[in-house]
Coordinates of C-alpha atoms (C1' of nucleotides) in Angstrom, one line a residue:
Chain A
M1 CA 28.2 -18.1 -33.5
Q2 CA 30.7 -16.8 -31.7
S3 CA 30.5 -12.6 -31.3
K4 CA 34.5 -12.5 -31.7
N5 CA 34.1 -13.0 -35.6
V6 CA 31.3 -10.7 -35.9
N7 CA 33.4 -8.1 -34.0
A8 CA 36.1 -8.5 -36.4
H9 CA 37.1 -5.9 -39.0
L10 CA 34.0 -4.0 -41.0
T11 CA 35.5 -4.6 -44.2
E12 CA 35.2 -8.5 -43.6
I13 CA 32.0 -8.1 -41.6
R14 CA 30.9 -6.8 -45.2
D15 CA 32.1 -9.8 -47.1
Y16 CA 30.1 -12.1 -44.9
F17 CA 26.7 -10.4 -45.3
K18 CA 27.3 -10.8 -48.7
M19 CA 25.5 -14.1 -49.3
A20 CA 21.7 -14.6 -50.1
V21 CA 19.8 -17.2 -48.7
S22 CA 16.9 -18.8 -50.6
V23 CA 14.4 -21.7 -50.1
D24 CA 13.3 -24.0 -52.6
C25 CA 10.0 -26.2 -52.4
V26 CA 9.7 -29.6 -53.4
I27 CA 6.0 -29.7 -53.6
F28 CA 4.4 -33.3 -53.9
G29 CA 1.3 -34.4 -55.2
F30 CA -0.3 -37.7 -55.9
D31 CA -2.5 -38.4 -59.0
N32 CA -3.0 -41.3 -61.4
D33 CA -1.5 -43.6 -58.5
E34 CA 2.1 -41.7 -59.0
L35 CA 3.8 -39.5 -56.8
K36 CA 4.3 -36.3 -58.4
V37 CA 6.8 -33.0 -58.1
L38 CA 5.5 -29.5 -59.1
L39 CA 8.4 -27.9 -61.2
I40 CA 9.1 -25.0 -63.3
K41 CA 11.2 -24.3 -66.6
S42 CA 14.0 -22.5 -65.4
D43 CA 14.5 -18.9 -67.0
L44 CA 17.9 -18.5 -66.4
K45 CA 19.8 -18.5 -69.4
E46 CA 22.4 -20.9 -67.6
Y47 CA 19.6 -23.6 -67.3
K48 CA 17.7 -22.5 -70.2
D49 CA 14.8 -25.0 -70.6
M50 CA 15.6 -27.3 -67.7
W51 CA 13.4 -27.6 -64.9
S52 CA 14.0 -26.7 -61.5
L53 CA 11.8 -26.5 -58.0
L54 CA 10.0 -23.5 -56.9
G55 CA 11.8 -21.3 -54.8
D56 CA 12.8 -17.6 -54.3
I57 CA 15.1 -15.4 -52.3
V58 CA 14.4 -15.2 -48.8
R59 CA 13.4 -11.2 -48.2
P60 CA 15.1 -9.2 -45.5
G61 CA 12.8 -9.5 -42.5
E62 CA 11.1 -12.7 -43.5
E63 CA 11.3 -15.7 -41.7
L64 CA 12.4 -18.8 -43.7
D65 CA 9.2 -20.9 -43.0
A66 CA 7.4 -17.6 -44.1
A67 CA 9.3 -17.7 -47.3
A68 CA 8.4 -21.3 -48.2
D69 CA 4.7 -20.3 -47.3
R70 CA 5.0 -17.7 -50.0
V71 CA 6.4 -19.2 -52.7
L72 CA 3.9 -22.4 -52.1
K73 CA 1.1 -20.0 -51.9
S74 CA 2.1 -17.5 -54.9
R75 CA 2.3 -20.6 -57.2
T76 CA -0.5 -23.0 -56.2
G77 CA -2.8 -20.7 -53.9
L78 CA -2.2 -23.2 -51.3
D79 CA -1.7 -22.4 -47.7
Q80 CA -1.6 -24.4 -44.5
V81 CA -0.5 -27.5 -45.7
F82 CA 1.9 -29.8 -44.5
M83 CA 5.2 -28.6 -45.1
E84 CA 8.7 -29.6 -43.3
Q85 CA 12.4 -28.2 -43.4
V86 CA 14.8 -30.8 -44.7
Q87 CA 18.1 -29.8 -45.4
T88 CA 20.2 -26.6 -46.3
F89 CA 22.5 -26.8 -49.7
G90 CA 25.3 -24.5 -49.6
G91 CA 27.3 -25.3 -52.4
V92 CA 29.9 -22.7 -53.2
H93 CA 29.0 -22.3 -57.0
R94 CA 25.3 -23.9 -56.6
H95 CA 24.0 -20.5 -58.1
P96 CA 25.5 -18.6 -61.2
A97 CA 24.4 -15.3 -59.6
G98 CA 26.8 -15.6 -56.6
R99 CA 26.7 -17.3 -53.1
V100 CA 23.2 -18.4 -52.5
I101 CA 22.4 -20.8 -49.9
T102 CA 18.9 -22.6 -50.4
V103 CA 17.1 -23.9 -47.5
A104 CA 14.9 -26.8 -49.0
Y105 CA 11.5 -27.7 -47.9
Y106 CA 9.2 -30.3 -49.1
S107 CA 5.4 -30.0 -48.9
L108 CA 2.3 -32.3 -49.3
V109 CA -0.4 -31.0 -51.0
N110 CA -3.8 -32.2 -52.7
I111 CA -3.1 -32.0 -56.1
Q112 CA -6.9 -31.2 -56.9
H113 CA -6.8 -28.3 -54.7
A114 CA -3.8 -26.8 -56.6
A115 CA -4.7 -23.5 -58.6
L116 CA -1.6 -23.3 -60.2
K117 CA -0.5 -19.9 -61.4
K118 CA 1.5 -20.0 -64.5
H119 CA 2.5 -16.0 -64.4
G120 CA 3.8 -16.8 -67.9
N121 CA 6.1 -19.7 -66.8
E122 CA 5.9 -23.2 -67.5
L123 CA 4.5 -25.0 -64.5
H124 CA 4.2 -29.0 -64.8
W125 CA 3.4 -31.8 -62.4
H126 CA 6.0 -34.2 -62.9
P127 CA 6.3 -38.1 -61.9
V128 CA 9.0 -38.2 -59.5
K129 CA 10.4 -41.3 -60.8
A130 CA 10.7 -39.5 -64.5
V131 CA 12.6 -36.5 -63.3
H132 CA 16.4 -37.1 -64.1
E133 CA 18.1 -33.8 -64.9
M134 CA 17.3 -30.6 -63.5
A135 CA 18.8 -27.0 -63.0
F136 CA 21.1 -26.0 -60.5
D137 CA 21.5 -29.1 -57.7
H138 CA 17.8 -29.4 -57.7
K139 CA 18.2 -33.0 -58.7
E140 CA 20.0 -33.7 -55.3
I141 CA 17.5 -31.5 -53.6
L142 CA 14.5 -33.4 -54.9
D143 CA 16.1 -36.7 -54.2
C144 CA 17.2 -35.7 -50.6
C145 CA 13.6 -34.5 -49.8
Y146 CA 12.1 -37.6 -51.3
E147 CA 14.2 -39.8 -49.0
R148 CA 13.0 -37.7 -46.1
L149 CA 9.2 -38.2 -47.3
K150 CA 9.9 -42.1 -47.6
H151 CA 11.4 -41.9 -44.2
K152 CA 8.2 -39.4 -42.7
V153 CA 5.3 -41.9 -44.0
I154 CA 6.7 -44.9 -42.4
E155 CA 6.7 -43.1 -39.1
Q156 CA 4.0 -40.9 -39.0
P157 CA 0.7 -40.8 -41.1
V158 CA 1.2 -37.9 -43.2
G159 CA 0.3 -39.4 -46.7
F160 CA -3.3 -38.5 -46.3
N161 CA -2.3 -34.8 -47.0
L162 CA -1.9 -36.2 -50.4
L163 CA -5.2 -37.7 -50.7
P164 CA -8.7 -36.1 -51.2
R165 CA -10.7 -35.7 -48.0
K166 CA -12.8 -39.0 -48.8
F167 CA -10.6 -42.3 -49.9
S168 CA -10.4 -45.7 -50.0
L169 CA -8.0 -47.9 -48.5
R170 CA -6.9 -49.0 -52.1
E171 CA -6.3 -45.4 -52.8
L172 CA -4.5 -44.9 -49.4
Q173 CA -2.4 -48.2 -50.5
N174 CA -1.5 -47.3 -54.0
L175 CA -0.1 -44.0 -52.2
Y176 CA 2.3 -46.0 -49.9
E177 CA 3.0 -48.3 -52.5
A178 CA 4.2 -45.3 -54.8
I179 CA 5.8 -43.5 -52.4
L180 CA 8.0 -46.5 -51.0
D181 CA 8.1 -48.2 -54.4
V182 CA 7.1 -51.5 -52.6
K183 CA 4.4 -53.7 -53.2
L184 CA 2.3 -54.3 -49.9
D185 CA -0.1 -57.2 -48.6
R186 CA -3.7 -55.5 -49.2
R187 CA -5.1 -57.4 -46.1
N188 CA -2.4 -56.4 -43.9
F189 CA -2.1 -53.0 -44.8
R190 CA -5.8 -52.8 -44.2
K191 CA -5.4 -54.4 -40.8
K192 CA -2.5 -52.0 -39.7
F193 CA -4.3 -48.8 -41.0
L194 CA -7.8 -49.6 -39.2
S195 CA -6.1 -50.7 -36.1
M196 CA -4.4 -47.4 -35.8
D197 CA -7.7 -46.3 -35.0
L198 CA -7.2 -42.8 -37.1
L199 CA -9.6 -43.6 -40.2
V200 CA -13.4 -42.5 -39.9
D201 CA -15.8 -44.6 -41.7
L202 CA -18.1 -42.5 -43.8
N203 CA -20.4 -45.2 -44.8
E204 CA -20.0 -43.7 -48.1
E205 CA -19.0 -45.8 -51.4
E206 CA -17.0 -45.0 -54.4
D207 CA -18.8 -44.1 -57.5
D208 CA -17.9 -44.6 -61.1
V209 CA -16.0 -47.5 -60.7
P210 CA -15.9 -50.6 -63.2
H211 CA -16.2 -52.9 -60.3
R212 CA -17.2 -53.4 -56.3
P213 CA -16.8 -49.9 -55.0
A214 CA -15.1 -49.6 -52.0
R215 CA -15.9 -48.0 -48.6
L216 CA -14.7 -44.2 -48.0
Y217 CA -12.9 -42.8 -45.2
K218 CA -11.6 -39.8 -43.7
F219 CA -8.7 -39.2 -41.8
N220 CA -9.1 -38.2 -38.1
F221 CA -7.1 -35.2 -37.6
E222 CA -8.4 -34.3 -34.5
K223 CA -7.6 -37.5 -32.8
Y224 CA -3.9 -37.7 -34.7
D225 CA -3.2 -34.2 -33.3
Q226 CA -4.3 -35.0 -29.6
R227 CA -2.4 -38.3 -29.5
K228 CA 0.9 -38.0 -28.5
K229 CA 3.5 -38.4 -30.8
R230 CA 3.5 -42.4 -30.5
Y231 CA 6.9 -43.9 -29.2
L232 CA 9.0 -45.4 -32.0
G233 CA 9.8 -48.7 -31.8
I234 CA 13.2 -48.6 -30.0
G235 CA 13.7 -52.1 -30.5
F236 CA 16.2 -52.5 -27.2
Chain B
M1 CA 10.1 8.7 -60.7
Q2 CA 11.6 6.3 -63.2
S3 CA 15.0 6.4 -61.9
K4 CA 13.9 6.3 -58.1
N5 CA 12.2 3.3 -58.7
V6 CA 15.4 1.7 -60.5
N7 CA 17.1 2.7 -57.4
A8 CA 14.9 1.3 -55.3
H9 CA 15.1 -2.1 -57.2
L10 CA 18.7 -2.1 -57.0
T11 CA 19.0 -1.4 -53.0
E12 CA 16.5 -4.3 -52.7
I13 CA 18.8 -6.6 -54.9
R14 CA 21.4 -5.6 -52.6
D15 CA 19.4 -6.2 -49.5
Y16 CA 19.1 -9.7 -50.4
F17 CA 23.1 -10.5 -50.3
K18 CA 23.4 -8.7 -47.1
M19 CA 22.7 -11.9 -45.0
A20 CA 25.2 -14.0 -43.0
V21 CA 25.3 -17.5 -42.5
S22 CA 26.9 -19.0 -39.7
V23 CA 27.2 -23.0 -38.8
D24 CA 26.4 -23.8 -34.9
C25 CA 27.8 -27.2 -33.7
V26 CA 26.2 -29.4 -30.9
I27 CA 29.4 -31.4 -30.0
F28 CA 28.3 -33.9 -28.0
G29 CA 30.3 -36.4 -25.7
F30 CA 29.8 -39.1 -23.0
D31 CA 31.7 -39.2 -19.9
N32 CA 30.8 -40.5 -16.5
D33 CA 27.4 -42.0 -17.7
E34 CA 26.5 -38.7 -18.9
L35 CA 25.6 -37.3 -22.1
K36 CA 27.4 -34.0 -22.5
V37 CA 27.8 -31.1 -24.7
L38 CA 30.7 -28.7 -25.3
L39 CA 29.4 -25.1 -24.9
I40 CA 31.6 -21.9 -24.6
K41 CA 30.9 -18.5 -22.6
S42 CA 29.2 -15.8 -24.5
D43 CA 31.5 -12.7 -25.1
L44 CA 28.5 -10.8 -26.8
K45 CA 27.5 -8.1 -24.2
E46 CA 23.6 -9.2 -25.1
Y47 CA 24.4 -12.6 -23.8
K48 CA 27.2 -11.9 -21.2
D49 CA 28.2 -14.8 -19.4
M50 CA 25.6 -17.3 -21.0
W51 CA 26.4 -20.3 -22.7
S52 CA 26.4 -20.8 -26.2
L53 CA 27.2 -23.2 -29.1
L54 CA 30.3 -23.5 -30.8
G55 CA 29.8 -21.7 -33.9
D56 CA 31.2 -19.4 -36.7
I57 CA 30.5 -17.6 -39.6
V58 CA 30.6 -19.3 -43.1
R59 CA 33.4 -17.7 -45.0
P60 CA 32.8 -16.7 -48.5
G61 CA 34.0 -19.5 -50.5
E62 CA 33.4 -22.1 -47.7
E63 CA 31.2 -25.0 -47.9
L64 CA 28.9 -25.3 -45.0
D65 CA 30.2 -28.5 -44.1
A66 CA 33.6 -27.4 -44.3
A67 CA 32.8 -24.5 -42.0
A68 CA 31.2 -26.7 -39.5
D69 CA 34.6 -29.1 -40.0
R70 CA 36.9 -26.0 -39.4
V71 CA 34.8 -25.0 -36.0
L72 CA 35.1 -28.4 -34.6
K73 CA 38.6 -28.5 -35.4
S74 CA 39.4 -25.5 -34.2
R75 CA 37.9 -26.0 -30.7
T76 CA 38.7 -29.7 -30.0
G77 CA 41.5 -30.4 -32.6
L78 CA 39.5 -33.3 -33.8
D79 CA 38.3 -34.2 -37.6
Q80 CA 36.7 -36.9 -39.5
V81 CA 34.4 -37.6 -36.5
F82 CA 30.6 -38.2 -37.2
M83 CA 28.6 -35.0 -38.0
E84 CA 25.4 -34.3 -39.2
Q85 CA 23.3 -31.0 -40.5
V86 CA 20.3 -31.1 -38.5
Q87 CA 18.2 -27.8 -39.5
T88 CA 18.5 -24.4 -40.5
F89 CA 17.4 -21.6 -38.0
G90 CA 16.7 -18.1 -39.8
G91 CA 14.9 -16.1 -37.0
V92 CA 14.7 -12.5 -38.0
H93 CA 16.1 -11.2 -34.7
R94 CA 18.2 -14.1 -33.6
H95 CA 21.4 -12.4 -33.7
P96 CA 22.0 -8.8 -32.2
A97 CA 24.5 -8.0 -35.2
G98 CA 21.9 -8.3 -38.0
R99 CA 20.4 -11.2 -40.0
V100 CA 22.5 -14.2 -39.7
I101 CA 20.9 -17.7 -40.6
T102 CA 22.7 -20.4 -38.9
V103 CA 23.3 -24.0 -39.9
A104 CA 22.9 -26.4 -37.1
Y105 CA 25.3 -29.4 -37.1
Y106 CA 25.9 -32.2 -34.3
S107 CA 28.9 -34.3 -34.2
L108 CA 29.6 -37.3 -31.7
V109 CA 33.4 -37.4 -30.4
N110 CA 35.2 -39.3 -28.2
I111 CA 35.5 -36.9 -25.3
Q112 CA 38.9 -38.4 -24.4
H113 CA 40.4 -37.4 -27.5
A114 CA 39.3 -33.7 -27.5
A115 CA 42.1 -31.6 -26.8
L116 CA 40.0 -28.6 -26.0
K117 CA 41.9 -25.3 -27.1
K118 CA 40.4 -22.6 -24.9
H119 CA 42.0 -19.4 -26.6
G120 CA 41.2 -17.7 -23.5
N121 CA 37.4 -18.3 -23.8
E122 CA 35.6 -20.8 -21.4
L123 CA 35.1 -23.9 -23.1
H124 CA 33.2 -26.6 -20.8
W125 CA 31.5 -29.8 -21.1
H126 CA 27.9 -29.5 -19.7
P127 CA 25.5 -32.3 -18.7
V128 CA 23.0 -32.2 -21.6
K129 CA 20.3 -32.6 -19.1
A130 CA 21.4 -29.8 -17.1
V131 CA 21.7 -27.0 -19.9
H132 CA 18.6 -24.7 -19.5
E133 CA 19.4 -21.0 -20.4
M134 CA 21.6 -20.3 -23.5
A135 CA 22.8 -17.5 -25.5
F136 CA 20.6 -16.6 -28.5
D137 CA 18.2 -19.6 -29.7
H138 CA 21.0 -22.0 -28.8
K139 CA 18.7 -24.0 -26.6
E140 CA 16.2 -24.4 -29.3
I141 CA 19.0 -25.6 -31.2
L142 CA 20.4 -27.8 -28.9
D143 CA 17.1 -29.6 -28.0
C144 CA 16.5 -29.9 -32.1
C145 CA 19.7 -31.6 -32.4
Y146 CA 19.4 -33.6 -29.1
E147 CA 16.1 -34.9 -30.6
R148 CA 17.5 -35.9 -33.5
L149 CA 20.4 -37.8 -31.8
K150 CA 17.7 -39.5 -29.9
H151 CA 15.9 -40.5 -33.3
K152 CA 19.3 -41.8 -34.9
V153 CA 20.7 -44.2 -32.5
I154 CA 17.4 -46.0 -32.5
E155 CA 17.9 -46.4 -36.0
Q156 CA 21.6 -46.8 -36.5
P157 CA 24.4 -47.7 -34.4
V158 CA 26.2 -44.4 -34.3
G159 CA 26.5 -44.3 -30.4
F160 CA 30.1 -46.2 -31.0
N161 CA 31.4 -42.7 -31.9
L162 CA 31.1 -41.4 -28.3
L163 CA 32.9 -44.6 -26.8
P164 CA 36.5 -45.3 -26.4
R165 CA 37.8 -48.0 -28.8
K166 CA 37.6 -50.5 -26.4
F167 CA 34.3 -50.9 -24.3
S168 CA 32.0 -53.1 -22.7
L169 CA 28.5 -53.9 -22.8
R170 CA 27.5 -52.2 -19.9
E171 CA 29.1 -49.0 -21.3
L172 CA 27.5 -49.3 -24.2
Q173 CA 24.2 -49.8 -22.3
N174 CA 24.8 -46.7 -20.2
L175 CA 25.4 -44.9 -23.1
Y176 CA 22.1 -45.6 -24.7
E177 CA 20.0 -45.3 -21.5
A178 CA 21.8 -41.7 -21.1
I179 CA 20.8 -41.0 -24.7
L180 CA 17.4 -42.0 -24.5
D181 CA 16.8 -41.3 -21.1
V182 CA 15.2 -44.9 -20.4
K183 CA 15.9 -47.9 -18.4
L184 CA 16.7 -51.0 -20.6
D185 CA 16.7 -54.6 -19.7
R186 CA 20.5 -55.6 -19.5
R187 CA 20.1 -59.1 -21.0
N188 CA 17.9 -57.9 -23.9
F189 CA 20.3 -55.3 -24.9
R190 CA 23.0 -57.8 -24.9
K191 CA 21.1 -60.1 -27.0
K192 CA 20.0 -57.5 -29.6
F193 CA 23.4 -55.8 -29.9
L194 CA 25.3 -59.3 -30.3
S195 CA 22.5 -60.6 -32.7
M196 CA 23.4 -57.6 -34.9
D197 CA 27.1 -58.8 -35.5
L198 CA 28.6 -55.5 -35.3
L199 CA 30.9 -56.1 -32.2
V200 CA 34.2 -57.6 -32.1
D201 CA 34.7 -59.5 -29.1
L202 CA 38.4 -58.5 -28.2
N203 CA 39.3 -61.4 -25.5
E204 CA 40.1 -58.9 -23.1
E205 CA 38.8 -57.6 -19.8
E206 CA 37.9 -54.4 -18.2
D207 CA 40.6 -53.5 -15.6
D208 CA 40.6 -51.9 -12.1
V209 CA 36.7 -52.3 -11.5
P210 CA 35.8 -53.5 -8.0
H211 CA 33.5 -56.6 -9.2
R212 CA 33.9 -58.8 -12.0
P213 CA 35.3 -57.3 -15.1
A214 CA 33.4 -57.4 -18.2
R215 CA 34.5 -58.6 -21.7
L216 CA 35.7 -55.8 -24.0
Y217 CA 34.5 -55.3 -27.5
K218 CA 35.0 -53.0 -30.5
F219 CA 33.0 -51.9 -33.1
N220 CA 33.2 -53.2 -36.5
F221 CA 33.0 -50.2 -38.6
E222 CA 33.9 -52.3 -41.8
K223 CA 31.3 -54.7 -41.6
Y224 CA 28.8 -51.8 -41.0
D225 CA 29.9 -49.9 -43.7
Q226 CA 29.8 -52.8 -46.1
R227 CA 26.3 -53.6 -44.7
K228 CA 23.4 -51.8 -46.7
K229 CA 21.8 -49.3 -44.8
R230 CA 19.1 -51.7 -43.5
Y231 CA 15.8 -51.5 -44.3
L232 CA 13.7 -50.0 -42.0
G233 CA 10.7 -51.8 -40.3
I234 CA 8.0 -50.3 -42.7
G235 CA 5.5 -52.4 -40.4
F236 CA 2.9 -52.7 -43.3
Chain C
dA1 C1' -31.8 -63.5 -65.6
dC2 C1' -27.9 -64.9 -64.8
dG3 C1' -22.9 -66.0 -64.7
dT4 C1' -18.4 -64.0 -64.9
dG5 C1' -14.7 -61.3 -63.8
dG6 C1' -12.7 -58.3 -60.8
dA7 C1' -11.9 -55.9 -56.7
dT8 C1' -13.5 -55.4 -51.9
dG9 C1' -13.8 -57.3 -46.8
dT10 C1' -12.8 -60.5 -43.2
dG11 C1' -10.4 -64.2 -40.7
dT12 C1' -6.8 -67.5 -39.2
dA13 C1' -2.5 -70.3 -38.9
dT14 C1' 2.7 -69.2 -38.9
dT15 C1' 6.6 -66.7 -38.2
dT16 C1' 9.4 -63.5 -35.9
dT17 C1' 10.3 -60.2 -33.0
dC18 C1' 9.9 -58.3 -28.6
dT19 C1' 9.5 -58.7 -23.4
dA20 C1' 10.2 -60.6 -18.6
dC21 C1' 12.7 -62.8 -15.7
dG22 C1' 15.9 -67.3 -13.2
dC23 C1' 20.1 -68.5 -12.4
dA24 C1' 24.7 -69.9 -12.4
dA25 C1' 29.7 -67.7 -12.8
dT26 C1' 33.4 -64.9 -11.6
dC27 C1' 35.8 -61.2 -9.1
dT28 C1' 36.6 -58.4 -5.0
dT29 C1' 36.4 -57.3 -0.4
dA30 C1' 35.9 -58.0 4.3
Chain D
dT1 C1' 35.9 -68.2 3.2
dA2 C1' 31.5 -66.3 2.9
dA3 C1' 29.1 -62.0 1.2
dG4 C1' 28.0 -58.8 -2.3
dA5 C1' 27.6 -56.9 -6.5
dT6 C1' 28.2 -57.6 -11.6
dT7 C1' 28.8 -60.2 -15.7
dG8 C1' 27.2 -64.0 -19.0
dC9 C1' 23.7 -67.1 -20.6
dG10 C1' 19.1 -69.0 -21.6
dT11 C1' 14.3 -69.8 -21.5
dA12 C1' 9.2 -68.8 -21.6
dG13 C1' 5.4 -66.0 -22.7
dA14 C1' 3.6 -62.0 -25.4
dA15 C1' 2.9 -58.9 -29.1
dA16 C1' 3.7 -57.6 -33.5
dA17 C1' 4.6 -58.9 -38.3
dT18 C1' 3.9 -62.1 -42.2
dA19 C1' 1.6 -65.2 -45.3
dC20 C1' -2.2 -67.1 -47.1
dA21 C1' -7.7 -68.3 -48.0
dC22 C1' -12.2 -67.6 -49.1
dA23 C1' -16.8 -65.4 -49.3
dT24 C1' -19.1 -60.9 -50.7
dC25 C1' -20.1 -57.7 -53.9
dC26 C1' -20.6 -54.7 -58.1
dA27 C1' -20.6 -54.1 -63.2
dC28 C1' -21.0 -55.9 -67.3
dG29 C1' -21.7 -59.4 -70.9
dT30 C1' -24.7 -62.8 -73.1

DNA sequence: ACGTGGATGTGTATTTTCTACGCAATCTTA
DNA sequence: TAAGATTGCGTAGAAAATACACATCCACGT
């Protein structure tokens, strides 16, 4: 930003400082072999009974990431989960109350660990594929974050954040198939993941399954963090 | 007591609408086999004589993308160039004038087509690798956009936006080598690009080169636009 | 007790892509 | 006209992605 504009007439400056900034969180979970998103019923009369993302105004003196963390924690009790800023939506008329620019985040949570705090509002996990109409421009934001997630999981193993600590390769594959909406070959998927050497074999087995139980693994976060961000396959 | 609380509440609400939003443009160009970025000397006393990105406050009633377009056009005369929103920076103290949240964009322009409008300010193309200290948090923003660009060019052929309409494969390779800061094999690079079938052989040759002239190509934007966004190599 | 169903765990062959080079052709300049 | 530098093309080997077969294990029903 150029200072010239900041130093313009004071009245102008006041106009410029009349915007509000909010954060909106697309909170993804995984349950029942489906990718889900946490939504809340809008209490704005303009969007009565429509579902909306979890968000809030950014407070004066509050960092953007902190605001997103606060929203997540206040609704799910969770913190220190995977979260990433995605894009900022600034449509002039996107909010009935005035010019509200919103910074969109998505986060990946273990749906079992989330302790939903309803505060009287209706809070619900929705299958992502079943969400259509939403309040504000939230459907657009959801779509944008979902695309980012798809892109992310094929580059880096972030899917683990959606799973329980212990999981089988089948569960992991179901997760990828659900997110990417593709069918994957079981054996190649297994080879691919085991060759990354990021899974720790727990020498445990599934329980309570009506068939041969699978081995359980956990993700090796330490090794992943140590390892340099892998060189992306440039191709040329 | 009661009224005091109400007043406090009102003040709070007003505080929420006391932020300013700006856009900052990382304008990339390519010249002399170097990736360059267009910077301007800051005239803010806090950052006297330091280089900063081109940006401006988002006006009331102005879309974010429109603000970025306006900044680009006002300084370079260019419009309808490749531009992408990257990330939003909201550090509480990032601007001396108050809480200014900035949305970062990067754009790719043909440096020859840019007609710099100096307005008395110092405007200059800097080699990206030679930029170190900058005003505000602009170095961080530049780095972030540069990383995004690196990521982008290995996924989609956007580099053409930095080149003249007619170019040789050598120039194209120099571009990629400069952006990615790698050395590429000449023959494999050629094969890779020709196999994409996005280059149109113009049956023309370079001129004024002290060696065998290379064939000139142009990018086939029509074919690229028609073609679906290629399925990213999932790998599993 | 035993076979069946369904899912797990491992291996191998094929295809495709990436990578590493060799060499002739072309143009400029000495 | 030879030397130097760069372009343009092709081929062989390595690595990765893909396709596919089969044996093993556990729960359950008869």
